[in-house]
mmCIF file of C-alpha atoms in Angstrom:
data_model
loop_
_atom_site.group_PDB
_atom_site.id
_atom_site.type_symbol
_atom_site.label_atom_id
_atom_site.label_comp_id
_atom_site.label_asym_id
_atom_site.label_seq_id
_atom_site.Cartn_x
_atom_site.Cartn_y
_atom_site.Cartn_z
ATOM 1 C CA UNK A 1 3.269 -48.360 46.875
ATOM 2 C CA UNK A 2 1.900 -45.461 48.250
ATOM 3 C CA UNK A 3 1.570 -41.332 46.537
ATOM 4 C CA UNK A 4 3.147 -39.229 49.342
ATOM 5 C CA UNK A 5 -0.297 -36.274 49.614
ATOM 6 C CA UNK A 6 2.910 -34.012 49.550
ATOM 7 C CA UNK A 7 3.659 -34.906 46.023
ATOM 8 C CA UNK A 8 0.302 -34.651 45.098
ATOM 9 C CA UNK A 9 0.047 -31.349 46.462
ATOM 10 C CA UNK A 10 3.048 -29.833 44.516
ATOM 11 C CA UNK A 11 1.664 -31.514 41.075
ATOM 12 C CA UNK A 12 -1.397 -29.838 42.163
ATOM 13 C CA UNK A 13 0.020 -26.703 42.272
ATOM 14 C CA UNK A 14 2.102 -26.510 39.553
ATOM 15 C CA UNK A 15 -0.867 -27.657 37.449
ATOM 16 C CA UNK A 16 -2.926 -24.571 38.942
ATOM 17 C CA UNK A 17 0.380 -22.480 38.055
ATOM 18 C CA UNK A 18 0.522 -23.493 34.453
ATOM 19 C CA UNK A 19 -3.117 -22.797 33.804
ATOM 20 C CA UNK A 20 -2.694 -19.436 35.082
ATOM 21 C CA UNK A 21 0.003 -18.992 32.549
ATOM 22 C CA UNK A 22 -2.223 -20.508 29.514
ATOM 23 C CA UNK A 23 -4.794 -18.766 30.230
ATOM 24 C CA UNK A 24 -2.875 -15.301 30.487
ATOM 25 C CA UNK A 25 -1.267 -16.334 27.523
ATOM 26 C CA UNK A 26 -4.944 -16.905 26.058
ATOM 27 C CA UNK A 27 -6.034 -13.214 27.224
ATOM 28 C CA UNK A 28 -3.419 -11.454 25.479
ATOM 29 C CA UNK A 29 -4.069 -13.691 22.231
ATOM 30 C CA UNK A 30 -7.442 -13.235 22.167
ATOM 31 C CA UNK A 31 -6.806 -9.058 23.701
ATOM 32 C CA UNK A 32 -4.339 -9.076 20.483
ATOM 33 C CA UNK A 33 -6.840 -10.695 17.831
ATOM 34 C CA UNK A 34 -9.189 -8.096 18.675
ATOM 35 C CA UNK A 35 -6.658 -5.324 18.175
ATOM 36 C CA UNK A 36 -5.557 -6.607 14.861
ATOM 37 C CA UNK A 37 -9.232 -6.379 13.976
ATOM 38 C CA UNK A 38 -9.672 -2.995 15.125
ATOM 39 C CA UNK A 39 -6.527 -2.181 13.209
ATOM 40 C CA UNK A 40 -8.099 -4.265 9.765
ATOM 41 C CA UNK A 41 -11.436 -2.386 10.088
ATOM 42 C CA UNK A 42 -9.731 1.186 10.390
ATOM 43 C CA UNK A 43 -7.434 0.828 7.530
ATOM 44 C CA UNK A 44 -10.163 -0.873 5.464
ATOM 45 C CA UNK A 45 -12.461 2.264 6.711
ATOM 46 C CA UNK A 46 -9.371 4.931 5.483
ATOM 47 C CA UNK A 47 -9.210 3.108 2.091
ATOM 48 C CA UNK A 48 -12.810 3.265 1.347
ATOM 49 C CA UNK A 49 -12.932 6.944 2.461
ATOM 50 C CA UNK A 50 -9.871 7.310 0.175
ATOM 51 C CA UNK A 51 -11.853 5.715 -2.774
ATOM 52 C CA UNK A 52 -14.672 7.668 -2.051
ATOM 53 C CA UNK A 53 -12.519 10.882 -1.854
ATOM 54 C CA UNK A 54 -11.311 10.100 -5.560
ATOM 55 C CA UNK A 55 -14.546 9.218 -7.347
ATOM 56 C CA UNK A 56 -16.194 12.550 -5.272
ATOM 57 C CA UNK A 57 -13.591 15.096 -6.429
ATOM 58 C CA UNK A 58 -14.247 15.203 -10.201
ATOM 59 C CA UNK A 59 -18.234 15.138 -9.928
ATOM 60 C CA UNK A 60 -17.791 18.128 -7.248
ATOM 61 C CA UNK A 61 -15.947 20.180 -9.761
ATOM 62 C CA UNK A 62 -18.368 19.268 -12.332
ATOM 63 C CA UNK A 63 -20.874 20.578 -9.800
ATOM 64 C CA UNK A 64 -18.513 23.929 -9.676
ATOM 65 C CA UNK A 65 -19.014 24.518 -13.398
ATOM 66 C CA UNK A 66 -23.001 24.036 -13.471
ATOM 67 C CA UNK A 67 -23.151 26.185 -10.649
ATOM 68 C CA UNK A 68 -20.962 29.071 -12.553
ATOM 69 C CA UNK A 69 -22.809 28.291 -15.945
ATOM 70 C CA UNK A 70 -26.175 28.417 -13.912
ATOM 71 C CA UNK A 71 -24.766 31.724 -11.965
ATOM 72 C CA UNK A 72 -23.774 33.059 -15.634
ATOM 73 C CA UNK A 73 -26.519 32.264 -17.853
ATOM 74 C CA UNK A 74 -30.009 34.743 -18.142
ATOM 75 C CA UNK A 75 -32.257 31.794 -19.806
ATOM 76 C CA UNK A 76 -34.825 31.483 -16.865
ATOM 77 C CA UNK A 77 -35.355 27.794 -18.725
ATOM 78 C CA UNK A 78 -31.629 26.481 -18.475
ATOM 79 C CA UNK A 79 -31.609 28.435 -15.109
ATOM 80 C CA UNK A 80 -34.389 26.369 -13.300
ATOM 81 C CA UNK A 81 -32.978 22.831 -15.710
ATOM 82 C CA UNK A 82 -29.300 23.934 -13.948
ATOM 83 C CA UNK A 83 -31.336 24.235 -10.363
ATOM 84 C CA UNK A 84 -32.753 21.169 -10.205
ATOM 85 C CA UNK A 85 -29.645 19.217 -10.993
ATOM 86 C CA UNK A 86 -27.255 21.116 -8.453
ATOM 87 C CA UNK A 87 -30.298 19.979 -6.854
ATOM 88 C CA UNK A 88 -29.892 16.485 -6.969
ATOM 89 C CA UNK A 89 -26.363 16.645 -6.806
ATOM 90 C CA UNK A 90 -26.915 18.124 -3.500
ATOM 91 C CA UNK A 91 -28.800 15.544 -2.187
ATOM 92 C CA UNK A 92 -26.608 12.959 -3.082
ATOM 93 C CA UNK A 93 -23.670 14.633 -1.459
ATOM 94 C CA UNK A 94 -25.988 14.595 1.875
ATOM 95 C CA UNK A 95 -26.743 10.684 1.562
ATOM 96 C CA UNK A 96 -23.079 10.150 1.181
ATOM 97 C CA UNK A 97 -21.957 11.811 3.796
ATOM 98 C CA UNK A 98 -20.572 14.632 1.502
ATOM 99 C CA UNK A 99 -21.278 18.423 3.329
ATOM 100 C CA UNK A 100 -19.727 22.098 2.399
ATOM 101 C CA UNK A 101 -17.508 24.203 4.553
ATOM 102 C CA UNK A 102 -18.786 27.013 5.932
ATOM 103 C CA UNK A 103 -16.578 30.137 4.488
ATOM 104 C CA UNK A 104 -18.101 33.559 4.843
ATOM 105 C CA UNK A 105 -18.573 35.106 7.820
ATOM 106 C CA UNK A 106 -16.658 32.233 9.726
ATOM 107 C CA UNK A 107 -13.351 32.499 11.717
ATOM 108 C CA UNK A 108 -10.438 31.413 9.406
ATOM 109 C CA UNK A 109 -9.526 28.049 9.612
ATOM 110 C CA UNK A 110 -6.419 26.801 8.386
ATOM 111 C CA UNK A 111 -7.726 23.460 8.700
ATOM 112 C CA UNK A 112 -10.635 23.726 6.001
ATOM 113 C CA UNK A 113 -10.015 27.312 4.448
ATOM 114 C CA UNK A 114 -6.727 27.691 2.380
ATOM 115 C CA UNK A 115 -6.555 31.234 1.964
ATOM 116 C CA UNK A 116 -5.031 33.152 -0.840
ATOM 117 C CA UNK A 117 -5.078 36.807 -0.102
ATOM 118 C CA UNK A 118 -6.470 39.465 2.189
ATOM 119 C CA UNK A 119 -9.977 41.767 1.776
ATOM 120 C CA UNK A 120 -10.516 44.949 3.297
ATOM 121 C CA UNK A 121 -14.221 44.813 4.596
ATOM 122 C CA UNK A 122 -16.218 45.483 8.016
ATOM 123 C CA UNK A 123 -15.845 42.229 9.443
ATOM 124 C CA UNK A 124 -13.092 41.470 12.137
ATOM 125 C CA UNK A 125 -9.944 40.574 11.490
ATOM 126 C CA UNK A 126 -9.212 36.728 10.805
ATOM 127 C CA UNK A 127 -12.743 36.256 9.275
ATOM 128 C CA UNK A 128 -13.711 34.807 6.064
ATOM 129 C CA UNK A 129 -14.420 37.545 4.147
ATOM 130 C CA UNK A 130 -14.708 36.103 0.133
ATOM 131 C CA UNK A 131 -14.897 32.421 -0.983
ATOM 132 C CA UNK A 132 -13.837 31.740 -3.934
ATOM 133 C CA UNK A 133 -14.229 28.141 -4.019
ATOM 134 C CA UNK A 134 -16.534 25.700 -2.115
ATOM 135 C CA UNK A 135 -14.743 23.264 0.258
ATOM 136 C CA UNK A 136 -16.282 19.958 1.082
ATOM 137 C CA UNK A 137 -16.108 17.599 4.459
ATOM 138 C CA UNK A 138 -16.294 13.725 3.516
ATOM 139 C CA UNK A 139 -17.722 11.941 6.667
ATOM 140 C CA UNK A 140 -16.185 14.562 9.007
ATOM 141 C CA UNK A 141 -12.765 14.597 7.146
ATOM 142 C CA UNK A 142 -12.059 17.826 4.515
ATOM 143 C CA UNK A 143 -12.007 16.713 0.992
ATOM 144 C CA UNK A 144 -11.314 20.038 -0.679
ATOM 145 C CA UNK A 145 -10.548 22.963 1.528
ATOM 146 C CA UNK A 146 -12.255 26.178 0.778
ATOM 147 C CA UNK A 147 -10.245 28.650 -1.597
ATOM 148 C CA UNK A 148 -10.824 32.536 0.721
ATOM 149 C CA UNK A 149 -10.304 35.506 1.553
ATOM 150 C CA UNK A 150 -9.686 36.618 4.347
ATOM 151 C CA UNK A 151 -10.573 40.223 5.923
ATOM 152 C CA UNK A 152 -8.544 42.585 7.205
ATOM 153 C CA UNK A 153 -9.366 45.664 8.810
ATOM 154 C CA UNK A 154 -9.641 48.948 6.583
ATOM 155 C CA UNK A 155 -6.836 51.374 7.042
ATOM 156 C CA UNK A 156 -7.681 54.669 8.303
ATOM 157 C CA UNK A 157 -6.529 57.846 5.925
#
């Protein structure tokens, strides 16, 4: 009995068909596989930034009161002891990625200032004028805004 080469043919072709499919089928599964790792490594990457945020946000207003008692106090002793811990604490903010906002004399940002009230001074309008707290960036994203002012223009009398 002899294969008709036009059977053979077809069989050939639908083979050739159907590993087109499986391996389209294979793209998108491997195309999807890396997505879902993408997706894993992003929300692994929030929740660590989120864990970092929390431990950060006591020690940085711990930081705030040294820097007011060290602001406050006239003992040139406890000054420079106060000095060279904000120091350190300032250096470990830069290894961990930890930076401040800048506040006075910058444009007004409602993205990293939170302002709560208006100054009259000689800078222009929509500038940060007082800054009453210290705001802090985590890896690019804000972990405390910065409390301000912001300045108005005087009025003329």
């Amino acid at each position: 009995m002899e294969i008709d080469p036009g059977l053979l043919f077809l069989d050939k072709e639908i083979a050739n068909r159907r590993l087109e499919q499986v391996q389209k089928q294979l793209m998108y599964a491997l195309a999807d596989l890396e997505n879902v790792r993408k997706r894993e490594d992003a929300e692994i990457e929030a929740r660590v930034l989120s864990l970092e945020a929390k431990a950060f946000l006591p020690v940085i207003s711990a930081v705030d009161d040294l820097q007011r008692v060290w602001q406050q106090t006239s003992d040139q002793n406890l000054k420079e002891g106060l000095r060279m811990i904000l120091d350190e604490f300032r250096s470990a903010f830069k290894e961990a990625g930890i930076e401040e906002i800048p506040a006075v004399g910058s444009k007004f940002d409602p993205m990293i200032h939170e302002a709560v009230g208006e100054e009259e001074t000689d800078l222009p309008a929509g500038t940060v004028a007082v800054e009453l707290r210290k705001g802090y960036t985590l890896k690019g994203k804000v972990l405390r805004p910065s409390i301000v002012k912001i300045s108005k223009s005087r009025q003329v009398q």
